[in-house]
GROMACS .gro file of C-alpha atoms in nm:
model
  399
    1MET     CA    1  -3.260  -7.730  -3.716
    2THR     CA    2  -3.427  -7.843  -4.035
    3ASP     CA    3  -3.691  -7.573  -3.996
    4ILE     CA    4  -3.424  -7.307  -3.951
    5ALA     CA    5  -3.230  -7.422  -4.255
    6ALA     CA    6  -3.545  -7.428  -4.464
    7THR     CA    7  -3.639  -7.082  -4.348
    8MET     CA    8  -3.295  -6.942  -4.423
    9HIS     CA    9  -3.315  -7.078  -4.776
   10GLY     CA   10  -3.666  -6.933  -4.805
   11PRO     CA   11  -3.989  -7.084  -4.936
   12ASP     CA   12  -4.026  -7.143  -5.307
   13HIS     CA   13  -4.284  -6.872  -5.357
   14ALA     CA   14  -4.059  -6.618  -5.186
   15ILE     CA   15  -3.776  -6.697  -5.422
   16ALA     CA   16  -3.989  -6.683  -5.735
   17GLU     CA   17  -4.200  -6.383  -5.645
   18LYS     CA   18  -4.054  -6.048  -5.735
   19PRO     CA   19  -4.100  -5.760  -5.491
   20LYS     CA   20  -4.326  -5.481  -5.601
   21LEU     CA   21  -4.091  -5.197  -5.688
   22ASP     CA   22  -4.334  -4.973  -5.871
   23SER     CA   23  -4.588  -4.764  -5.685
   24PRO     CA   24  -4.782  -4.453  -5.785
   25SER     CA   25  -4.621  -4.121  -5.709
   26ASN     CA   26  -4.737  -3.967  -5.386
   27PRO     CA   27  -4.757  -3.586  -5.382
   28ILE     CA   28  -4.668  -3.582  -5.014
   29VAL     CA   29  -4.341  -3.762  -5.090
   30LEU     CA   30  -4.254  -3.505  -5.357
   31ILE     CA   31  -4.335  -3.220  -5.118
   32LEU     CA   32  -4.116  -3.377  -4.848
   33PHE     CA   33  -3.835  -3.436  -5.098
   34PHE     CA   34  -3.820  -3.079  -5.223
   35GLY     CA   35  -3.881  -2.950  -4.871
   36PHE     CA   36  -3.576  -3.134  -4.739
   37LEU     CA   37  -3.376  -3.019  -5.042
   38ALA     CA   38  -3.467  -2.653  -4.990
   39ALA     CA   39  -3.414  -2.675  -4.615
   40GLY     CA   40  -3.071  -2.832  -4.665
   41ILE     CA   41  -2.959  -2.561  -4.909
   42LEU     CA   42  -3.084  -2.281  -4.686
   43TYR     CA   43  -2.925  -2.438  -4.378
   44MET     CA   44  -2.594  -2.468  -4.562
   45ALA     CA   45  -2.601  -2.107  -4.686
   46TYR     CA   46  -2.699  -1.973  -4.343
   47SER     CA   47  -2.426  -2.176  -4.168
   48VAL     CA   48  -2.156  -2.048  -4.403
   49TYR     CA   49  -2.277  -1.690  -4.349
   50VAL     CA   50  -2.270  -1.729  -3.969
   51ASP     CA   51  -1.923  -1.889  -3.971
   52VAL     CA   52  -1.773  -1.623  -4.199
   53ASP     CA   53  -1.933  -1.343  -3.999
   54ALA     CA   54  -1.801  -1.489  -3.672
   55SER     CA   55  -1.448  -1.504  -3.817
   56GLY     CA   56  -1.444  -1.128  -3.864
   57ALA     CA   57  -1.357  -1.149  -4.233
   58GLN     CA   58  -1.466  -0.846  -4.435
   59PRO     CA   59  -1.561  -0.953  -4.790
   60THR     CA   60  -1.476  -0.700  -5.060
   61THR     CA   61  -1.656  -0.893  -5.332
   62PHE     CA   62  -1.918  -1.167  -5.330
   63LEU     CA   63  -1.774  -1.355  -5.629
   64PRO     CA   64  -1.564  -1.594  -5.414
   65TYR     CA   65  -1.872  -1.675  -5.206
   66LEU     CA   66  -2.075  -1.739  -5.518
   67MET     CA   67  -1.805  -1.974  -5.641
   68LEU     CA   68  -1.799  -2.134  -5.295
   69PHE     CA   69  -2.174  -2.193  -5.310
   70VAL     CA   70  -2.145  -2.355  -5.655
   71ALA     CA   71  -1.854  -2.572  -5.540
   72LEU     CA   72  -2.051  -2.686  -5.235
   73LEU     CA   73  -2.349  -2.777  -5.452
   74ILE     CA   74  -2.119  -2.982  -5.676
   75ALA     CA   75  -1.969  -3.160  -5.374
   76LEU     CA   76  -2.315  -3.234  -5.234
   77GLY     CA   77  -2.418  -3.346  -5.582
   78PHE     CA   78  -2.146  -3.610  -5.554
   79GLU     CA   79  -2.305  -3.732  -5.231
   80PHE     CA   80  -2.651  -3.722  -5.394
   81VAL     CA   81  -2.532  -3.949  -5.677
   82ASN     CA   82  -2.351  -4.161  -5.422
   83GLY     CA   83  -2.682  -4.198  -5.242
   84PHE     CA   84  -2.876  -4.340  -5.533
   85HIS     CA   85  -2.585  -4.565  -5.627
   86ASP     CA   86  -2.390  -4.697  -5.328
   87THR     CA   87  -2.645  -4.643  -5.051
   88ALA     CA   88  -2.913  -4.819  -5.255
   89ASN     CA   89  -2.706  -5.138  -5.223
   90ALA     CA   90  -2.788  -5.150  -4.854
   91VAL     CA   91  -3.164  -5.176  -4.914
   92ALA     CA   92  -3.146  -5.424  -5.203
   93THR     CA   93  -3.130  -5.739  -4.992
   94VAL     CA   94  -3.411  -5.646  -4.755
   95ILE     CA   95  -3.637  -5.562  -5.049
   96TYR     CA   96  -3.560  -5.876  -5.245
   97THR     CA   97  -3.600  -6.102  -4.942
   98HIS     CA   98  -3.931  -5.932  -4.853
   99SER     CA   99  -3.800  -5.808  -4.520
  100MET     CA  100  -3.916  -5.455  -4.591
  101PRO     CA  101  -4.141  -5.307  -4.859
  102ALA     CA  102  -3.998  -5.136  -5.159
  103PRO     CA  103  -4.201  -4.829  -5.083
  104VAL     CA  104  -4.489  -5.423  -4.766
  105ALA     CA  105  -4.437  -5.755  -4.924
  106VAL     CA  106  -4.490  -6.095  -4.756
  107PRO     CA  107  -4.235  -6.079  -4.476
  108PRO     CA  108  -4.016  -6.365  -4.354
  109PRO     CA  109  -4.025  -6.471  -3.986
  110TRP     CA  110  -3.958  -6.187  -3.747
  111TRP     CA  111  -3.613  -6.304  -3.640
  112ILE     CA  112  -3.490  -6.328  -3.998
  113ARG     CA  113  -3.647  -5.997  -4.085
  114GLY     CA  114  -3.473  -5.844  -3.783
  115THR     CA  115  -3.140  -5.997  -3.886
  116LEU     CA  116  -3.170  -5.865  -4.240
  117ILE     CA  117  -3.276  -5.518  -4.131
  118ALA     CA  118  -2.994  -5.509  -3.875
  119THR     CA  119  -2.733  -5.612  -4.132
  120CYS     CA  120  -2.877  -5.365  -4.382
  121THR     CA  121  -2.849  -5.095  -4.119
  122GLY     CA  122  -2.490  -5.204  -4.056
  123VAL     CA  123  -2.405  -5.162  -4.424
  124SER     CA  124  -2.573  -4.821  -4.432
  125PHE     CA  125  -2.386  -4.710  -4.120
  126ALA     CA  126  -2.050  -4.840  -4.243
  127HIS     CA  127  -2.109  -4.687  -4.586
  128GLY     CA  128  -2.199  -4.352  -4.434
  129SER     CA  129  -1.888  -4.361  -4.220
  130ASN     CA  130  -1.664  -4.458  -4.514
  131ASP     CA  131  -1.808  -4.282  -4.818
  132GLY     CA  132  -1.964  -4.002  -4.614
  133GLN     CA  133  -1.618  -3.906  -4.494
  134LYS     CA  134  -1.508  -3.860  -4.855
  135GLY     CA  135  -1.786  -3.610  -4.919
  136MET     CA  136  -1.725  -3.428  -4.593
  137GLY     CA  137  -1.351  -3.421  -4.659
  138LEU     CA  138  -1.412  -3.275  -5.005
  139ILE     CA  139  -1.637  -3.006  -4.862
  140MET     CA  140  -1.382  -2.917  -4.593
  141LEU     CA  141  -1.109  -2.882  -4.857
  142ILE     CA  142  -1.336  -2.642  -5.047
  143LEU     CA  143  -1.415  -2.443  -4.733
  144ILE     CA  144  -1.054  -2.420  -4.614
  145GLY     CA  145  -0.932  -2.325  -4.960
  146THR     CA  146  -1.205  -2.063  -5.016
  147VAL     CA  147  -1.272  -1.922  -4.669
  148PRO     CA  148  -0.964  -2.010  -4.460
  149THR     CA  149  -1.035  -1.742  -4.203
  150ALA     CA  150  -1.353  -1.924  -4.102
  151TYR     CA  151  -1.256  -2.290  -4.143
  152ALA     CA  152  -0.877  -2.325  -4.117
  153LEU     CA  153  -0.903  -2.353  -3.738
  154ASN     CA  154  -1.176  -2.491  -3.517
  155ARG     CA  155  -1.317  -2.171  -3.367
  156ALA     CA  156  -1.587  -2.361  -3.180
  157LEU     CA  157  -1.354  -2.535  -2.933
  158PRO     CA  158  -1.488  -2.491  -2.579
  159ALA     CA  159  -1.285  -2.320  -2.308
  160SER     CA  160  -1.216  -2.655  -2.137
  161GLN     CA  161  -1.039  -2.788  -2.447
  162MET     CA  162  -0.840  -2.467  -2.479
  163GLU     CA  163  -0.711  -2.524  -2.128
  164GLU     CA  164  -0.625  -2.883  -2.218
  165PHE     CA  165  -0.439  -2.751  -2.521
  166ARG     CA  166  -0.224  -2.519  -2.308
  167THR     CA  167  -0.144  -2.799  -2.062
  168ALA     CA  168  -0.058  -3.048  -2.336
  169SER     CA  169   0.148  -2.784  -2.519
  170ALA     CA  170   0.357  -2.710  -2.210
  171ALA     CA  171   0.418  -3.081  -2.149
  172ALA     CA  172   0.516  -3.149  -2.511
  173ALA     CA  173   0.743  -2.843  -2.520
  174GLU     CA  174   0.927  -2.974  -2.214
  175VAL     CA  175   0.983  -3.315  -2.375
  176VAL     CA  176   1.111  -3.172  -2.704
  177GLN     CA  177   1.331  -2.911  -2.532
  178GLN     CA  178   1.505  -3.189  -2.337
  179LYS     CA  179   1.578  -3.373  -2.663
  180ALA     CA  180   1.701  -3.048  -2.821
  181ALA     CA  181   1.938  -2.965  -2.537
  182GLY     CA  182   2.276  -2.849  -2.664
  183HIS     CA  183   2.146  -2.756  -3.009
  184ASN     CA  184   2.018  -2.424  -3.138
  185ILE     CA  185   1.831  -2.328  -3.452
  186ILE     CA  186   1.898  -2.006  -3.639
  187GLY     CA  187   1.638  -1.873  -3.877
  188ASN     CA  188   1.319  -2.041  -3.997
  189PRO     CA  189   1.255  -2.374  -3.818
  190ARG     CA  190   0.997  -2.501  -4.069
  191PRO     CA  191   1.232  -2.640  -4.338
  192ALA     CA  192   1.403  -2.874  -4.090
  193VAL     CA  193   1.071  -3.006  -3.959
  194SER     CA  194   0.934  -3.042  -4.313
  195LEU     CA  195   1.247  -3.233  -4.410
  196TYR     CA  196   1.193  -3.477  -4.125
  197VAL     CA  197   0.826  -3.528  -4.220
  198SER     CA  198   0.922  -3.604  -4.580
  199ARG     CA  199   1.230  -3.822  -4.509
  200HIS     CA  200   1.144  -3.966  -4.164
  201LYS     CA  201   1.508  -3.925  -4.064
  202ILE     CA  202   1.603  -3.754  -3.737
  203ASP     CA  203   1.901  -3.518  -3.761
  204GLU     CA  204   2.052  -3.255  -3.530
  205GLY     CA  205   1.804  -2.990  -3.646
  206THR     CA  206   1.485  -3.194  -3.596
  207TYR     CA  207   1.423  -3.148  -3.224
  208PRO     CA  208   1.548  -2.786  -3.196
  209SER     CA  209   1.331  -2.678  -3.491
  210LEU     CA  210   1.029  -2.865  -3.358
  211SER     CA  211   1.082  -2.703  -3.018
  212VAL     CA  212   1.076  -2.355  -3.173
  213LEU     CA  213   0.756  -2.431  -3.366
  214ILE     CA  214   0.579  -2.564  -3.056
  215GLN     CA  215   0.674  -2.250  -2.864
  216ASP     CA  216   0.558  -2.027  -3.151
  217ILE     CA  217   0.217  -2.197  -3.160
  218ALA     CA  218   0.180  -2.170  -2.783
  219LYS     CA  219   0.277  -1.801  -2.799
  220GLN     CA  220   0.012  -1.725  -3.062
  221VAL     CA  221  -0.263  -1.907  -2.876
  222SER     CA  222  -0.167  -1.745  -2.545
  223GLU     CA  223  -0.150  -1.401  -2.705
  224TYR     CA  224  -0.503  -1.416  -2.846
  225GLY     CA  225  -0.661  -1.639  -2.580
  226SER     CA  226  -0.841  -1.878  -2.818
  227PHE     CA  227  -0.844  -1.992  -3.179
  228ALA     CA  228  -1.152  -1.781  -3.246
  229ARG     CA  229  -0.957  -1.464  -3.169
  230ILE     CA  230  -0.658  -1.528  -3.394
  231PRO     CA  231  -0.662  -1.256  -3.664
  232ALA     CA  232  -0.768  -1.355  -4.011
  233ALA     CA  233  -0.424  -1.270  -4.151
  234ALA     CA  234  -0.252  -1.513  -3.911
  235VAL     CA  235  -0.497  -1.804  -3.929
  236GLY     CA  236  -0.339  -1.971  -4.232
  237ASN     CA  237   0.014  -1.964  -4.090
  238THR     CA  238  -0.102  -2.092  -3.751
  239ARG     CA  239  -0.289  -2.382  -3.911
  240ASN     CA  240   0.011  -2.474  -4.127
  241ASP     CA  241   0.241  -2.475  -3.823
  242MET     CA  242  -0.004  -2.689  -3.626
  243TYR     CA  243  -0.046  -2.937  -3.907
  244LEU     CA  244   0.331  -2.961  -3.961
  245VAL     CA  245   0.401  -3.018  -3.591
  246SER     CA  246   0.122  -3.277  -3.567
  247GLU     CA  247   0.267  -3.476  -3.858
  248ALA     CA  248   0.620  -3.451  -3.717
  249ILE     CA  249   0.505  -3.580  -3.378
  250ARG     CA  250   0.313  -3.864  -3.546
  251PHE     CA  251   0.629  -3.987  -3.716
  252LEU     CA  252   0.845  -3.927  -3.410
  253MET     CA  253   0.625  -4.155  -3.198
  254LYS     CA  254   0.670  -4.432  -3.457
  255ASP     CA  255   1.040  -4.369  -3.520
  256LYS     CA  256   1.259  -4.650  -3.386
  257GLU     CA  257   1.561  -4.417  -3.377
  258ASN     CA  258   1.419  -4.195  -3.106
  259ASP     CA  259   1.466  -4.273  -2.737
  260LEU     CA  260   1.129  -4.156  -2.609
  261THR     CA  261   0.994  -4.313  -2.292
  262LYS     CA  262   0.630  -4.422  -2.257
  263ASP     CA  263   0.557  -4.114  -2.048
  264GLU     CA  264   0.709  -3.885  -2.312
  265VAL     CA  265   0.515  -4.059  -2.590
  266ALA     CA  266   0.195  -4.011  -2.389
  267LYS     CA  267   0.264  -3.638  -2.352
  268LEU     CA  268   0.338  -3.596  -2.722
  269SER     CA  269   0.029  -3.798  -2.812
  270ALA     CA  270  -0.191  -3.575  -2.596
  271TYR     CA  271  -0.046  -3.266  -2.762
  272LYS     CA  272  -0.096  -3.412  -3.109
  273GLN     CA  273  -0.460  -3.483  -3.024
  274SER     CA  274  -0.503  -3.122  -2.916
  275LEU     CA  275  -0.354  -3.002  -3.244
  276ASP     CA  276  -0.581  -3.234  -3.443
  277ASN     CA  277  -0.886  -3.108  -3.255
  278ALA     CA  278  -0.797  -2.761  -3.376
  279THR     CA  279  -0.724  -2.847  -3.740
  280LYS     CA  280  -0.907  -3.171  -3.825
  281PHE     CA  281  -1.272  -3.096  -3.759
  282ILE     CA  282  -1.602  -3.099  -3.944
  283PRO     CA  283  -1.881  -2.853  -3.856
  284LEU     CA  284  -2.219  -3.002  -3.772
  285TRP     CA  285  -2.387  -2.840  -4.071
  286VAL     CA  286  -2.149  -3.021  -4.311
  287LYS     CA  287  -2.244  -3.357  -4.158
  288VAL     CA  288  -2.615  -3.273  -4.182
  289ALA     CA  289  -2.585  -3.155  -4.543
  290VAL     CA  290  -2.401  -3.472  -4.650
  291ALA     CA  291  -2.655  -3.694  -4.470
  292ILE     CA  292  -2.944  -3.515  -4.643
  293ALA     CA  293  -2.776  -3.546  -4.982
  294LEU     CA  294  -2.714  -3.919  -4.933
  295GLY     CA  295  -3.071  -3.978  -4.816
  296LEU     CA  296  -3.235  -3.779  -5.095
  297GLY     CA  297  -3.017  -3.952  -5.352
  298THR     CA  298  -3.131  -4.291  -5.229
  299MET     CA  299  -3.494  -4.180  -5.248
  300VAL     CA  300  -3.453  -4.083  -5.613
  301GLY     CA  301  -3.234  -4.345  -5.774
  302TRP     CA  302  -3.251  -4.663  -5.565
  303LYS     CA  303  -3.447  -4.878  -5.812
  304ARG     CA  304  -3.186  -4.954  -6.079
  305ILE     CA  305  -2.924  -5.061  -5.825
  306VAL     CA  306  -3.176  -5.269  -5.631
  307VAL     CA  307  -3.284  -5.451  -5.948
  308THR     CA  308  -2.923  -5.521  -6.047
  309VAL     CA  309  -2.827  -5.658  -5.706
  310GLY     CA  310  -3.152  -5.850  -5.656
  311GLU     CA  311  -3.210  -5.992  -6.006
  312LYS     CA  312  -2.913  -5.961  -6.238
  313ILE     CA  313  -2.619  -6.107  -6.044
  314GLY     CA  314  -2.759  -6.453  -5.969
  315LYS     CA  315  -2.995  -6.665  -6.180
  316VAL     CA  316  -3.255  -6.677  -5.902
  317HIS     CA  317  -3.373  -6.424  -5.648
  318MET     CA  318  -3.196  -6.404  -5.316
  319THR     CA  319  -3.305  -6.612  -5.018
  320TYR     CA  320  -3.308  -6.477  -4.666
  321GLY     CA  321  -2.978  -6.649  -4.578
  322GLN     CA  322  -2.805  -6.516  -4.889
  323GLY     CA  323  -2.918  -6.161  -4.818
  324ALA     CA  324  -2.806  -6.176  -4.456
  325CYS     CA  325  -2.465  -6.328  -4.542
  326ALA     CA  326  -2.397  -6.071  -4.814
  327GLU     CA  327  -2.493  -5.784  -4.583
  328VAL     CA  328  -2.285  -5.914  -4.290
  329VAL     CA  329  -1.979  -5.946  -4.514
  330ALA     CA  330  -2.038  -5.601  -4.666
  331ALA     CA  331  -2.087  -5.431  -4.329
  332GLY     CA  332  -1.780  -5.598  -4.178
  333THR     CA  333  -1.557  -5.529  -4.478
  334ILE     CA  334  -1.656  -5.163  -4.510
  335ALA     CA  335  -1.625  -5.107  -4.134
  336ALA     CA  336  -1.275  -5.263  -4.136
  337ALA     CA  337  -1.176  -5.051  -4.436
  338ASP     CA  338  -1.303  -4.742  -4.257
  339MET     CA  339  -1.105  -4.833  -3.946
  340TYR     CA  340  -0.781  -4.869  -4.142
  341GLY     CA  341  -0.845  -4.576  -4.377
  342LEU     CA  342  -0.884  -4.786  -4.693
  343PRO     CA  343  -1.098  -4.651  -4.978
  344VAL     CA  344  -1.344  -4.924  -5.080
  345SER     CA  345  -1.668  -4.924  -5.276
  346THR     CA  346  -1.994  -5.041  -5.120
  347THR     CA  347  -2.109  -5.154  -5.465
  348HIS     CA  348  -1.800  -5.367  -5.518
  349VAL     CA  349  -1.818  -5.527  -5.175
  350LEU     CA  350  -2.190  -5.603  -5.166
  351SER     CA  351  -2.210  -5.719  -5.530
  352SER     CA  352  -1.920  -5.955  -5.466
  353GLY     CA  353  -2.091  -6.081  -5.151
  354VAL     CA  354  -2.415  -6.151  -5.338
  355ALA     CA  355  -2.221  -6.328  -5.615
  356GLY     CA  356  -2.046  -6.542  -5.355
  357THR     CA  357  -2.373  -6.654  -5.199
  358MET     CA  358  -2.516  -6.738  -5.541
  359ALA     CA  359  -2.209  -6.948  -5.626
  360ALA     CA  360  -2.218  -7.123  -5.288
  361ASN     CA  361  -2.590  -7.190  -5.323
  362GLY     CA  362  -2.535  -7.353  -5.663
  363SER     CA  363  -2.794  -7.131  -5.828
  364GLY     CA  364  -2.541  -6.990  -6.073
  365LEU     CA  365  -2.434  -6.644  -6.184
  366GLN     CA  366  -2.539  -6.426  -6.473
  367TRP     CA  367  -2.196  -6.390  -6.630
  368ALA     CA  368  -2.296  -6.101  -6.852
  369THR     CA  369  -2.364  -5.890  -6.543
  370VAL     CA  370  -2.048  -6.012  -6.372
  371ARG     CA  371  -1.848  -5.918  -6.683
  372ASN     CA  372  -2.003  -5.571  -6.692
  373LEU     CA  373  -1.927  -5.520  -6.324
  374LEU     CA  374  -1.565  -5.621  -6.373
  375MET     CA  375  -1.527  -5.393  -6.674
  376ALA     CA  376  -1.679  -5.104  -6.484
  377TRP     CA  377  -1.440  -5.158  -6.193
  378VAL     CA  378  -1.138  -5.174  -6.424
  379LEU     CA  379  -1.230  -4.873  -6.638
  380THR     CA  380  -1.350  -4.643  -6.361
  381LEU     CA  381  -1.002  -4.549  -6.238
  382PRO     CA  382  -0.839  -4.444  -6.570
  383ALA     CA  383  -1.161  -4.280  -6.693
  384ALA     CA  384  -1.197  -4.074  -6.375
  385ILE     CA  385  -0.829  -3.974  -6.389
  386MET     CA  386  -0.854  -3.852  -6.749
  387LEU     CA  387  -1.183  -3.668  -6.700
  388SER     CA  388  -1.072  -3.490  -6.383
  389ALA     CA  389  -0.738  -3.397  -6.540
  390SER     CA  390  -0.918  -3.253  -6.844
  391LEU     CA  391  -1.157  -3.051  -6.629
  392TYR     CA  392  -0.870  -2.918  -6.418
  393VAL     CA  393  -0.681  -2.799  -6.724
  394LEU     CA  394  -0.998  -2.641  -6.861
  395PHE     CA  395  -1.081  -2.455  -6.541
  396VAL     CA  396  -0.722  -2.337  -6.488
  397ASN     CA  397  -0.720  -2.184  -6.835
  398LEU     CA  398  -1.066  -2.031  -6.793
  399PHE     CA  399  -1.022  -1.882  -6.449
   0.00000   0.00000   0.00000
């Protein structure tokens, strides 16, 4: 037990010795970097071309696609910067505890090295799932707003899922029609459903209007056979109806005022999942592009973040136990935030974890760094709000 405790605290030379962060530039690394960068851009451009062509849209001018390409590069630039900032946090502890080389330092025992690498991997995975979703969501907003005919609906759904959609649609329609019995809707059903989504209050028009919308969606899908065959002019309206119905069903299943049975809730839930499969999707090429941007960003800008986490938070370098504890806390916190849809920062979580281990270890904190971190966290929100608002006003007036 004493040996384990001593190992977790780390030998004196391991604490005092800084990892070697500087290494001569390797031409092969530069070639690989720019090769991945070029391959990612080409893959992205080719994928957009294929998707737009498959949608049947006939471009009359290439200006919107040029703007789309620029917007995608900006969105991926966000992920690139995110890579050399947030993702670099994940590798800081393994570098400063000599578990892995900065580009191999004296390693700790294999089981500690494995623990640290595993927790580092956990942070990277949780960060990719949390922050990566933000980048992918931003890209999907750009795609849907710019090329709705290609990305408003999931045209790649297999035939088996289309059949599941029809079955779930029929079952949901039956449930809602029973609740709407004795009531009729005249005119456009969307306002009544939108009113329920905004107020979460069931009235006499909720179920009849929802019933009409479900039937309209089923009619469109049945008429064209699949989402891929829905005409470009109708795609936007179909997506809006699907999204509205999905949100209405989500609130209905939570509403304590409804009298839905477990079987009825199950049928509505299956239908909602079918709607979400059609509207809430991310093409494979978007996931690949974001992953490449995150990885390349980490390759370029990891050093400053690693030095801050490893040297400038505590007064001594991290031990193996401190690194593992900080990583476990970071991975668990980010994964929980991802599960509950909470926007958190990997930098905030891991830096706080490292500071906690330094305080618990009695080694002390560098308060100047802690102060700067706190100021950055406080000022980031208002500064980002003002800058984005200014850019929006500028672009609206220019374009």
